Coordinates of C-alpha atoms in Angstrom, one line a residue:
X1 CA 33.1 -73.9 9.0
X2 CA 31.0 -72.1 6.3
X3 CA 31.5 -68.7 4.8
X4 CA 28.7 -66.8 3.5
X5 CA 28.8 -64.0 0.9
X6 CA 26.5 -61.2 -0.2
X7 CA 26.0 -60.8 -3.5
X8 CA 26.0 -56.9 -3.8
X9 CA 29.5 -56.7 -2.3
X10 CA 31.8 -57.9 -0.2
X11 CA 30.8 -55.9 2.5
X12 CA 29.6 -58.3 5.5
X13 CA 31.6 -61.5 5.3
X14 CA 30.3 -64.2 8.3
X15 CA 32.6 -66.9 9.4
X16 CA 30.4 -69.8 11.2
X17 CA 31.6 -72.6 13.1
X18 CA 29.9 -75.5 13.1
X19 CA 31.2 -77.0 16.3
X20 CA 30.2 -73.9 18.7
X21 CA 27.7 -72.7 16.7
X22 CA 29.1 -69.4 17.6
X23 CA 30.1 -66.5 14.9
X24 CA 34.0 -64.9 14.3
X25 CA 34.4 -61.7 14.1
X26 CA 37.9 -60.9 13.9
X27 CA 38.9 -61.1 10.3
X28 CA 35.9 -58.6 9.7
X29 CA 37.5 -56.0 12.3
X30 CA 40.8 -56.2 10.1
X31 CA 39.1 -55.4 7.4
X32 CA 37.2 -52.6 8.3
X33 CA 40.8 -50.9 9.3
X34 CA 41.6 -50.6 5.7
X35 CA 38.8 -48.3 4.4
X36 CA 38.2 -46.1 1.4
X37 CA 38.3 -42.3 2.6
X38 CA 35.2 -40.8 2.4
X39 CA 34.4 -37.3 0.4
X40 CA 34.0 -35.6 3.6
X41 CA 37.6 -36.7 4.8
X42 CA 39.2 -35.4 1.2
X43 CA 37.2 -31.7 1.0
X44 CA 38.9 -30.0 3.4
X45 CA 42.7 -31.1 2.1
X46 CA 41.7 -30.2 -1.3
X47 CA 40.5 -26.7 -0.3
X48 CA 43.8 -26.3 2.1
X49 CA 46.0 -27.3 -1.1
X50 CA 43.7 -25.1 -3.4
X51 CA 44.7 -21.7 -1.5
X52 CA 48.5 -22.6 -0.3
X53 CA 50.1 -23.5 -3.9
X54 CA 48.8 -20.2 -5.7
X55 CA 50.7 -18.1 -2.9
X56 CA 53.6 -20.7 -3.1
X57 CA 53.7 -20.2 -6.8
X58 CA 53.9 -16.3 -6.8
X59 CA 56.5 -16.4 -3.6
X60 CA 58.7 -18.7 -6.3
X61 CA 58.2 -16.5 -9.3
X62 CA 59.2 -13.8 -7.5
X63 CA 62.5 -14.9 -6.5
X64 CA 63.2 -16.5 -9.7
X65 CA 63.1 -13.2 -11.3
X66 CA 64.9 -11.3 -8.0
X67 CA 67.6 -14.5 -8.3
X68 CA 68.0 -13.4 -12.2
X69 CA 69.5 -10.1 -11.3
X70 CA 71.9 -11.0 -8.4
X71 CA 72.8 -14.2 -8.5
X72 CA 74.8 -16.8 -10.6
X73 CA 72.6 -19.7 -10.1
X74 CA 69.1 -19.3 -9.8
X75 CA 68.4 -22.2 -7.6
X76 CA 70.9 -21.5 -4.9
X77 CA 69.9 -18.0 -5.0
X78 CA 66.0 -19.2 -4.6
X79 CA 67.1 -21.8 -2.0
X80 CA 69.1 -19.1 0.2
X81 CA 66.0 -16.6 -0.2
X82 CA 63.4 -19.3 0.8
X83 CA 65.4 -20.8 4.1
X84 CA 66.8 -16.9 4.8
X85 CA 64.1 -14.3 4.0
X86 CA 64.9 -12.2 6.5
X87 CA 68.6 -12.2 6.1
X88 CA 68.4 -11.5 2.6
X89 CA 66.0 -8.5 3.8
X90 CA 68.4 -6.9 5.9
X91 CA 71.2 -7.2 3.4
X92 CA 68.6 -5.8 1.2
X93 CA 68.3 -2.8 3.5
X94 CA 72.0 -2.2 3.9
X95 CA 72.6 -2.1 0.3
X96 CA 69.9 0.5 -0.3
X97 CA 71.6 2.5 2.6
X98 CA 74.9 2.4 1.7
X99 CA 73.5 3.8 -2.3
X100 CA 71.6 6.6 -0.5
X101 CA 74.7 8.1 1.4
X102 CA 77.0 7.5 -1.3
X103 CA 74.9 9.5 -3.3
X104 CA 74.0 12.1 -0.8
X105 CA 77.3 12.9 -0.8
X106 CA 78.0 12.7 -4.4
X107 CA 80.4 10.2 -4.5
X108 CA 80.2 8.0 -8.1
X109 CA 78.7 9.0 -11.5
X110 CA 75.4 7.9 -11.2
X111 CA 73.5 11.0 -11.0
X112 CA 74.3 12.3 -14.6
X113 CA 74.2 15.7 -14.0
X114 CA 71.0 17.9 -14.1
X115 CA 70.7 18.9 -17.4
X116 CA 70.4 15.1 -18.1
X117 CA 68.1 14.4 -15.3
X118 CA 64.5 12.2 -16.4
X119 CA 61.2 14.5 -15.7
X120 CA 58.9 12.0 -13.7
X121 CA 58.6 8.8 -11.9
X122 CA 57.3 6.7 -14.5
X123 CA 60.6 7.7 -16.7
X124 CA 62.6 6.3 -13.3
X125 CA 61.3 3.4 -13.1
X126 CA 61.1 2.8 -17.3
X127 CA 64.5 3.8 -17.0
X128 CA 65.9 1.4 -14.3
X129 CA 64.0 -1.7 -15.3
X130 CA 64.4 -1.8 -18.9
X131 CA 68.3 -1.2 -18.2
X132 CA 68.4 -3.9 -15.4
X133 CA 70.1 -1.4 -13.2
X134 CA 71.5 -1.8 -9.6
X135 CA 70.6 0.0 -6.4
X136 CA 73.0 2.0 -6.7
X137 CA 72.1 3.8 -10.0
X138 CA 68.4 3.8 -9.1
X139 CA 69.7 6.2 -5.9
X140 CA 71.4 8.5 -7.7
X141 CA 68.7 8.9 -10.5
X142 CA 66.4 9.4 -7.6
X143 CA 68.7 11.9 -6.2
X144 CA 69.3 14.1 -9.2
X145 CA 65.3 13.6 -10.1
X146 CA 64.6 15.1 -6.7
X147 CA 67.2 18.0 -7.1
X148 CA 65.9 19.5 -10.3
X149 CA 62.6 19.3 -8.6
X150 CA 63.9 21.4 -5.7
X151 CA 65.7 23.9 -8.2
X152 CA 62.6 24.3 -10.5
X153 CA 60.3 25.5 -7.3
X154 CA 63.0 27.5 -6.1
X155 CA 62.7 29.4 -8.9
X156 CA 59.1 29.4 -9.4
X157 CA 59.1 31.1 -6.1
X158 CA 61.9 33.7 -6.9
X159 CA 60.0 34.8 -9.7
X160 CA 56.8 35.2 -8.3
X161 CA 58.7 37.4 -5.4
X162 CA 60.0 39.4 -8.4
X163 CA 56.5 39.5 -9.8
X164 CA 55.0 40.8 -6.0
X165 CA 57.3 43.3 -5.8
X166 CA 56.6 44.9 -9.2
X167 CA 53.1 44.8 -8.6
X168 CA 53.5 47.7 -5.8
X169 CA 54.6 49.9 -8.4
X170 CA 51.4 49.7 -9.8
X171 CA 48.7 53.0 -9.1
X172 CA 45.1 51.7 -9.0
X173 CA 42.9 53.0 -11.4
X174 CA 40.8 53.8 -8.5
X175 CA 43.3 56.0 -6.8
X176 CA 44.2 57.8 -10.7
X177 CA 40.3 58.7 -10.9
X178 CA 40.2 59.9 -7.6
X179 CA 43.4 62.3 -8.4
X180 CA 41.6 63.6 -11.6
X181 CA 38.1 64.4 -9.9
X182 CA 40.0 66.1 -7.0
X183 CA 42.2 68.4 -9.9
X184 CA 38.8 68.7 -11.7
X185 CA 36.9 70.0 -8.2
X186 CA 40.6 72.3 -7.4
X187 CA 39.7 73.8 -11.3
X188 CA 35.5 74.5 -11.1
X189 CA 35.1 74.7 -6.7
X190 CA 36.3 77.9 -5.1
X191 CA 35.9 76.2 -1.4
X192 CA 38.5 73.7 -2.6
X193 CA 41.0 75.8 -3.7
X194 CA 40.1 77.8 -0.2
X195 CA 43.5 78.4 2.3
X196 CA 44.5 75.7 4.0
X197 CA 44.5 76.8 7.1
X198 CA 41.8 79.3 7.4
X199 CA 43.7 82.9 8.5
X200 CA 42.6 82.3 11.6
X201 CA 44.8 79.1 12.6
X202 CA 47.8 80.4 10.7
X203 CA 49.5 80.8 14.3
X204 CA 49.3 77.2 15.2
X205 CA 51.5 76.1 12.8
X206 CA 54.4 77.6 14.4
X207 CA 53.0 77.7 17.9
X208 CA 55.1 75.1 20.0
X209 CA 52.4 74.2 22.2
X210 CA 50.5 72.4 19.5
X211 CA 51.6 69.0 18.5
X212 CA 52.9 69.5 14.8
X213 CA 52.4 66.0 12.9
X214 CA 54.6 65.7 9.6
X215 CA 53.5 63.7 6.6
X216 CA 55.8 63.7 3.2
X217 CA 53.5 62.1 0.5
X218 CA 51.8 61.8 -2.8
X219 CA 49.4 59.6 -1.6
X220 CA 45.8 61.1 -1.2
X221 CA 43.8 58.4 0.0
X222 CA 46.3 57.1 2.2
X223 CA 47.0 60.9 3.6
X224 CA 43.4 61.1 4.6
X225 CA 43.7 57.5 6.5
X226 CA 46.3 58.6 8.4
X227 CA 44.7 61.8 9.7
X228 CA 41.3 60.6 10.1
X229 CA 42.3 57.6 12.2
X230 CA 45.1 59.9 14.3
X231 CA 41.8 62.8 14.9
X232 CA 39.4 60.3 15.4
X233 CA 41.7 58.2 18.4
X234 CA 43.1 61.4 20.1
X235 CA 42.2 63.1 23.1
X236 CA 43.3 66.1 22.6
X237 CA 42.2 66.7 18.7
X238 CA 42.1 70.4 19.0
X239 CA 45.8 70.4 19.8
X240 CA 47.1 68.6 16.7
X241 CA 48.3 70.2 13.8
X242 CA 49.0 68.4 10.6
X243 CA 51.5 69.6 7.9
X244 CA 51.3 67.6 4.6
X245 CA 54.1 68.2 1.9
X246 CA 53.4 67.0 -1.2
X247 CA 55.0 67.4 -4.9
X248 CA 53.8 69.3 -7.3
X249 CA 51.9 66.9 -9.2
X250 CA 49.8 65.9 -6.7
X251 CA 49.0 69.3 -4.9
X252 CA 46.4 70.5 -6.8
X253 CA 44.0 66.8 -5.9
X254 CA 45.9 67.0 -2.1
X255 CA 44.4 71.0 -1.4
X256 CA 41.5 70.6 -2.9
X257 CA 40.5 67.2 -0.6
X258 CA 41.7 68.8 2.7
X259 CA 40.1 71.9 1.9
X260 CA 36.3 70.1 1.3
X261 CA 36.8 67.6 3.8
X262 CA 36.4 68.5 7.4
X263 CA 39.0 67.3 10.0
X264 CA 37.7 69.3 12.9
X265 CA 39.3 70.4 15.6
X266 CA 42.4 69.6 14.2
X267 CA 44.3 72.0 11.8
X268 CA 45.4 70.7 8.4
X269 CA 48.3 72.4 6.3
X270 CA 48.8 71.3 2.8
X271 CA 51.9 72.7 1.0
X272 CA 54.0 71.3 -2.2
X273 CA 58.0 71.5 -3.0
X274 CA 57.6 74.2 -5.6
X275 CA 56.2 76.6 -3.0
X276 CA 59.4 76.3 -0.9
X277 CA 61.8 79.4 -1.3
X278 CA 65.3 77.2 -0.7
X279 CA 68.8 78.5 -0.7
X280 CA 71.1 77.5 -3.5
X281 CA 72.8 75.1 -1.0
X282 CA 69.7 73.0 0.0
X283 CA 69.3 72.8 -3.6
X284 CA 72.2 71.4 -4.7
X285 CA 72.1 68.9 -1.8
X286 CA 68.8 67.9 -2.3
X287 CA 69.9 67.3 -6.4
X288 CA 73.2 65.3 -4.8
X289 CA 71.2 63.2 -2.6
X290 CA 69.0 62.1 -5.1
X291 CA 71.3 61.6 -7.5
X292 CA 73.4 59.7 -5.2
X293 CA 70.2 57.8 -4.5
X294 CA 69.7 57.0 -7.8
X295 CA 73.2 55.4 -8.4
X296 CA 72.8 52.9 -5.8
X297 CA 69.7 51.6 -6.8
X298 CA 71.3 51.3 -10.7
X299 CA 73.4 49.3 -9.1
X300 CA 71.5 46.7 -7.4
X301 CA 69.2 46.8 -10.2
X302 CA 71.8 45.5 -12.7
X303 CA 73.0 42.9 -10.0
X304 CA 69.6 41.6 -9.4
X305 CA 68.8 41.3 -13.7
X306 CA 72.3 39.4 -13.7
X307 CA 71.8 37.4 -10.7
X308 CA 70.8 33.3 -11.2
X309 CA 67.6 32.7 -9.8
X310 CA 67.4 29.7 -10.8
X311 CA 69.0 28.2 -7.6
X312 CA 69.7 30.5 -5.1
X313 CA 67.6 30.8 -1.8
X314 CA 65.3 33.3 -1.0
X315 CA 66.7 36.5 -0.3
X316 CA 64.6 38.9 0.6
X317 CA 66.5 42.3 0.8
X318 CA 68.0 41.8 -2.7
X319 CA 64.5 42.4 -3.9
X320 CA 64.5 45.6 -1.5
X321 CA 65.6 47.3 -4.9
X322 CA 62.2 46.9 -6.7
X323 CA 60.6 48.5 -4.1
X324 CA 59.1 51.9 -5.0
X325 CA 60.6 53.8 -2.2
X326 CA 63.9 54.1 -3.0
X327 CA 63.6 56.0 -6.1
X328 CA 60.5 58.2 -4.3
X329 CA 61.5 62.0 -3.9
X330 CA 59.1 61.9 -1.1
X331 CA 60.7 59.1 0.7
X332 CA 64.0 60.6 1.0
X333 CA 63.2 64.3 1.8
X334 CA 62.8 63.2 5.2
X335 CA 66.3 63.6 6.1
X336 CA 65.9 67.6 4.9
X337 CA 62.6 68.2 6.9
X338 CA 64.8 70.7 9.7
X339 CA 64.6 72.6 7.0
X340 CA 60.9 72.1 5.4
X341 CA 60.2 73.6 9.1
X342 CA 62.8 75.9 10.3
X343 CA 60.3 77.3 13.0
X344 CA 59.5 73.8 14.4
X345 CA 61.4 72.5 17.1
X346 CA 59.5 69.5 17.7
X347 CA 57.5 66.8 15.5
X348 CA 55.8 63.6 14.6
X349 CA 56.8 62.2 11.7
X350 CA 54.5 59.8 10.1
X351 CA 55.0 57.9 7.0
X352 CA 51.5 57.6 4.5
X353 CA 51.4 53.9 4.8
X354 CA 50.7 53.5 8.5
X355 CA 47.3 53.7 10.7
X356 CA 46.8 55.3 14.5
X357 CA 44.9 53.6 17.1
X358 CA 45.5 55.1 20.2
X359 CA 45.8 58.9 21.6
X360 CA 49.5 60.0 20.5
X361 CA 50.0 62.9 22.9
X362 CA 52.6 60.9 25.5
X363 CA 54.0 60.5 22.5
X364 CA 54.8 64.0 21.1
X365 CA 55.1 65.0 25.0
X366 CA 57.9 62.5 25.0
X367 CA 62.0 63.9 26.6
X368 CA 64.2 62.5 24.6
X369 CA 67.0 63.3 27.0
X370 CA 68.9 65.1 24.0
X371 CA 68.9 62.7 21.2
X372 CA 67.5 63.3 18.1
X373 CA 65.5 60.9 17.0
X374 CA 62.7 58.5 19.2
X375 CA 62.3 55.3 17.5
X376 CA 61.3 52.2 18.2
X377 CA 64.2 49.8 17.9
X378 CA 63.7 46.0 17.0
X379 CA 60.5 44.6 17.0
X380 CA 57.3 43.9 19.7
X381 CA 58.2 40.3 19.9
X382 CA 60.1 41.3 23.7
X383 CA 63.4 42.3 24.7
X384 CA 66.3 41.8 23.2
X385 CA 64.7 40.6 19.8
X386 CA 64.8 42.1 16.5
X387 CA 64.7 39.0 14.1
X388 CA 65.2 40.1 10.5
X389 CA 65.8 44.3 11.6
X390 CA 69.9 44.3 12.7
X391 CA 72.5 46.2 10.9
X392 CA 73.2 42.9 9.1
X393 CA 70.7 43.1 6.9
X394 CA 71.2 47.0 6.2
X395 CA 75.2 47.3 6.1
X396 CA 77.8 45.6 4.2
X397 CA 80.0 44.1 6.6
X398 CA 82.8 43.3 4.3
X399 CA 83.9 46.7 4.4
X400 CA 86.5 48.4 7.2
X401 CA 85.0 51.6 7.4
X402 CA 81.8 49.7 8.2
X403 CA 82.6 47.1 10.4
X404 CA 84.8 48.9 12.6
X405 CA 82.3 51.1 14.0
X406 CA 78.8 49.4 14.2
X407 CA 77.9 46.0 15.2
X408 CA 76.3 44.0 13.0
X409 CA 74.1 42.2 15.7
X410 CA 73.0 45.6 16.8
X411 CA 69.2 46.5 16.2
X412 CA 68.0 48.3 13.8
X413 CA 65.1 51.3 14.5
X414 CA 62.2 51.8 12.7
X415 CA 61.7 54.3 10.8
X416 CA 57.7 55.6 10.0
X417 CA 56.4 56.9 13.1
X418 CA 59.1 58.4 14.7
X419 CA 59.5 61.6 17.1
X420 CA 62.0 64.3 16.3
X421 CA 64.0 67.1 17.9
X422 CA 64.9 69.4 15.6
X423 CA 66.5 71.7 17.6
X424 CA 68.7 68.4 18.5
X425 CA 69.1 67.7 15.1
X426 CA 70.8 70.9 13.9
X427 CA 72.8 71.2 16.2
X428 CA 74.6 68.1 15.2
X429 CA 74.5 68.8 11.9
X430 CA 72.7 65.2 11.3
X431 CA 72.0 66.6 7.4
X432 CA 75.6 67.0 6.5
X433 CA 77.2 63.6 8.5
X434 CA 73.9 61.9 6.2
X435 CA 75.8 63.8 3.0
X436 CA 79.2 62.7 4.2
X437 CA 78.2 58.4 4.2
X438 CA 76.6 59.4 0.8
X439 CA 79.9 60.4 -0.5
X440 CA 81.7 57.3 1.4
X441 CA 79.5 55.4 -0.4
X442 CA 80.1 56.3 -3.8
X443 CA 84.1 56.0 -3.4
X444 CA 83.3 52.5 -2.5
X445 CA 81.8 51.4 -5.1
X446 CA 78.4 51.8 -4.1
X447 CA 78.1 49.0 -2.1
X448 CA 78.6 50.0 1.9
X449 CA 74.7 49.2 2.1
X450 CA 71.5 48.0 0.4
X451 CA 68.9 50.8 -1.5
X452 CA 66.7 52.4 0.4
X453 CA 66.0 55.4 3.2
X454 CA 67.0 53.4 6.3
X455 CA 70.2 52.3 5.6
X456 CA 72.2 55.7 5.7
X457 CA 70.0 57.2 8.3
X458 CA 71.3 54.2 10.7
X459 CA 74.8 55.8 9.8
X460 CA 74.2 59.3 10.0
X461 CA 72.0 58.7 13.2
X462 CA 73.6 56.9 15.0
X463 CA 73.9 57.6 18.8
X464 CA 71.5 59.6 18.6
X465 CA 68.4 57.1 18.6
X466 CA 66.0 57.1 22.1
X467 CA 64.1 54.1 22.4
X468 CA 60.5 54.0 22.8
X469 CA 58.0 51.2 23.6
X470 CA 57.9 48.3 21.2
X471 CA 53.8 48.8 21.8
X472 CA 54.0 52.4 19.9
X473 CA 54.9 51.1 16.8
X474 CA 54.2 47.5 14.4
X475 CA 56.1 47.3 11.2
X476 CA 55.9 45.1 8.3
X477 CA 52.6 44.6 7.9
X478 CA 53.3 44.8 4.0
X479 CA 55.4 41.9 4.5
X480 CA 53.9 38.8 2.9
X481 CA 54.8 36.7 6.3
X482 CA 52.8 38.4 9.0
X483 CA 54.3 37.7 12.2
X484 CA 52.4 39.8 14.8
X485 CA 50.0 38.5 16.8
X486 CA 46.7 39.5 16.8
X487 CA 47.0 40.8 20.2
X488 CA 49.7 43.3 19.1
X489 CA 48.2 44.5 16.6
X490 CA 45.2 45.6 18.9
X491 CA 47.4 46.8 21.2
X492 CA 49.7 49.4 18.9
X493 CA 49.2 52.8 18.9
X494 CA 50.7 52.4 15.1
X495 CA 50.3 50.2 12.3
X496 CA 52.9 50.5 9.5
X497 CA 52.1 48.5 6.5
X498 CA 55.7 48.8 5.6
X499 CA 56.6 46.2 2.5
X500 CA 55.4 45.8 -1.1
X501 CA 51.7 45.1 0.3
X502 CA 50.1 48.1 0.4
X503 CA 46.5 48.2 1.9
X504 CA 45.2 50.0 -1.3
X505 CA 46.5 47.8 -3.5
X506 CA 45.4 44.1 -4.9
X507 CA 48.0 42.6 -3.1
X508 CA 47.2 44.0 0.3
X509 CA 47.1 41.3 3.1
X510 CA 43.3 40.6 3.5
X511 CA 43.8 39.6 7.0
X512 CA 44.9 43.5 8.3
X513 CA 43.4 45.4 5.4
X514 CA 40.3 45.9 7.0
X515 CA 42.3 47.5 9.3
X516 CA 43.1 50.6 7.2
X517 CA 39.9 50.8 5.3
X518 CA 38.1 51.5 8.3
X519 CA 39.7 54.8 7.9
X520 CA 38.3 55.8 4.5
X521 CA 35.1 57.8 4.1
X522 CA 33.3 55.4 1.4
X523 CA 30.5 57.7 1.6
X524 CA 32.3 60.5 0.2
X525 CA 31.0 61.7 -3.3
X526 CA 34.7 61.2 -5.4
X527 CA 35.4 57.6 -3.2
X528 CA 32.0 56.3 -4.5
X529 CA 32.2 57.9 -8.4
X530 CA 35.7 56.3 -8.3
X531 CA 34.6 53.1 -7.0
X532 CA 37.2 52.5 -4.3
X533 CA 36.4 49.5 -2.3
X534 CA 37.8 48.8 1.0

């Protein structure tokens, strides 16, 4: 046998056998089963290691530093987390629960009270992890956190409600100039200081076949509105007569833009309170009910400068006392107009703020089967609804004399466009049982229901309300939520912009303002020197 080896390795080794002549091959196959691993067998290990053991190393730092805070002994606590994840989850998960009810209902000191409460999130978490803190103190941080958060835009938004209100007291500068120029034209125009109504339609205003309209106002621009838009939508425009009482400030710019302004067919009468010849006793209970007026709102007004705004809900007929009306002269002579017109037996009232889309006759031909008053009671949302408008929200409740004879789910009607027997009226003495809540009122303290002109006509008027169709009437559009539909609003014969948002103010709604100014005359010489835009 001879063996023969290379000299540049042992890589071949031959085993000959002299007897056969024949060469073994065997040891050579053992060999070959014990080879060096090649760089194409250890690349793809290498890159398998290279990506798991980074993750592996973050997944253990993790715990060691989660193990730190809850456990004893950081190795048992890391072995139990890496053989249990997800039981450690869901314990994880129940903890966090059981901190979020405890401190939704306040149970434990963790919250600290609000004064102490941190301003932002990065203060939390500052806060939490530099103090090592539990679960349990990182909910009720995060509780009282989210609290003061809640309290501070509460507030924001009470204030700005406050703010909205006071803005309606506000008189454009617009409407001022337009005042002025009018008193100026009154002073240096003979045609505008001409009778209003020419001689010959002095009859109508007494003549019961006409259809007398009634506006109480100050309000020029929004006087003009109301009877260019109920002229220019009725059928019958020769049969309407308008009678405009005004104060005596703002007669002298009312005549003298009725008088130059043509209105044709219909007939226009134009008269302020000094030129009514009362008796002593509508006097003195004119004084009384103003007076009376004037009390209640005091009230309210120093409840509403003491009351905490800070965090108390939205309310929105507290702010009811900011509102203009329910000082306004003008506003509350309504319950005396049997006798601004003791030779009308019939009429429409209309307030200044509302527009007229459709013919009104049906209207002012309307039976009221012997009540006094036709109204439109609840809202135009359907039957049976009158969401926000009940005696609730008028009435204090919390009083005897009140609660034991209304309902405080019962409806309220709307007063602004509302048709009235005056004949009806006197002879149930409507004026004096209004006098006699007044006086109820005051022996109790002022408080039997909230300012305004509504609230004591429901009293005094009560029973004696006929109810029209919810389509003659739309309230609220002064409201800063505007819930009709713009399907109703097509459809009503009135709009009332009842609320703070007057359409010729700044903070009219933009989406129904275009609604009234349709009504002005911008080409009118005084609407384009005072530069009234719609």
């Amino acid at each position: 046998m001879k063996f023969y080896i290379s000299t540049t390795g042992i890589k071949r080794v031959t085993i000959s056998n002299s007897g056969t002549g024949k060469r073994s091959s065997a040891p050579a196959a053992a060999l070959a089963g014990r080879r060096i691993p090649s760089s194409r067998t250890l690349l793809p290990v290498v890159l398998v290691l290279g990506i798991v053991l980074p993750f592996l190393f973050v997944r253990v730092a993790f715990l060691v530093l989660e193990s730190s805070a809850v456990c004893s002994s950081s190795l048992g606590c890391i072995g139990r987390r890496i053989f249990s994840g997800s039981d450690t989850s869901l314990k994880l998960r129940e903890e966090l629960t059981r901190a979020l009810i405890e401190a939704k209902d306040g149970s434990g000191n963790g919250g600290g009270g609000i004064q102490g409460t941190l301003d932002s999130f990065n203060e939390l978490v500052k806060e939490v992890t530099s103090k090592r803190q539990d679960i349990k103190a990182f909910a009720f941080k995060t509780k009282a956190m989210l609290l003061k958060m809640e309290h501070e835009v509460q507030s924001s938004r009470q204030r700005e409600s406050i703010y909205w209100h006071l803005a309606s007291h506000g008189v454009p500068k617009s409407l001022h100039c337009l005042c002025l120029k009018l008193a100026e034209e009154y002073a240096v125009n003979a045609m505008a200081r001409s009778r209003l109504p020419s001689p010959e339609y002095v009859s109508h205003l007494t003549d019961p076949s006409f259809h007398h309209v009634v506006l109480l106002t100050d309000n020029v621009l929004a006087a003009s509105v109301v009877v260019s838009s109920t002229v220019q939508n009725s059928a019958r425009p020769e049969k309407l007569v308008f009678h405009i009482v005004t104060d005596k400030k703002t007669y002298t710019p009312m005549h003298s833009w009725f008088a130059i302004s043509s209105f044709r067919p219909a007939v226009v009468e134009v008269k302020g309170l000094h030129q009514y010849d009362w008796s002593q006793e509508v006097n003195v209970g004119v004084k009384e009910m103003l007076e009376a007026h004037r009390l209640i709102w005091s009230h309210y007004y120093k409840n509403l400068k003491h009351e905490d705004f800070e965090y108390e809900g939205e309310n929105r007929r507290c702010l009811e006392v900011l509102s203009p009306s329910c000082l306004s002269l003008m506003n509350h002579l309504r319950i005396y107009i049997p006798e601004l017109f003791p030779d009308l037996n019939k009429i429409l009232f209309l307030d200044d703020d509302v527009v007229v889309q459709h013919d009104l006759s049906s209207l002012l031909e309307l039976d009221l089967n012997g009540k006094v008053v036709g109204a439109v009671v609840g809202s135009s949302c359907g039957d049976n609804c009158c969401p926000g408008r009940k005696y609730k929200d008028y009435l204090n409740f919390s009083y005897p004399i009140i609660s034991s004879n209304f309902d405080h789910d019962h409806c309220a009607w709307l007063y602004g466009m509302n048709v009235l027997d005056l004949e009806a009226w006197r002879r149930t003495n409507i004026t004096a049982t209004y006098h006699k809540w007044l006086k109820l009122n005051l022996k109790s303290g002022l408080e039997l229901w909230q300012p305004g002109a509504l609230p004591p006509a429901l009293l005094a008027l009560d029973g004696n309300v006929h109810p029209v169709d919810p389509s003659w009437h739309v309230a609220e559009l002064g409201q800063r939520s505007l819930e009709a539909h713009e399907e109703t609003l097509k459809s009503a014969a009135v709009l009332h912009f009842s609320g703070p948002a007057k359409p010729w103010l700044e903070i009219g709604l933009p989406e129904v303002r275009g609604l009234w100014s349709g009504h002005v005359n911008f080409s009118n010489k005084f609407i384009r020197k005072c530069r009234i835009a719609g």
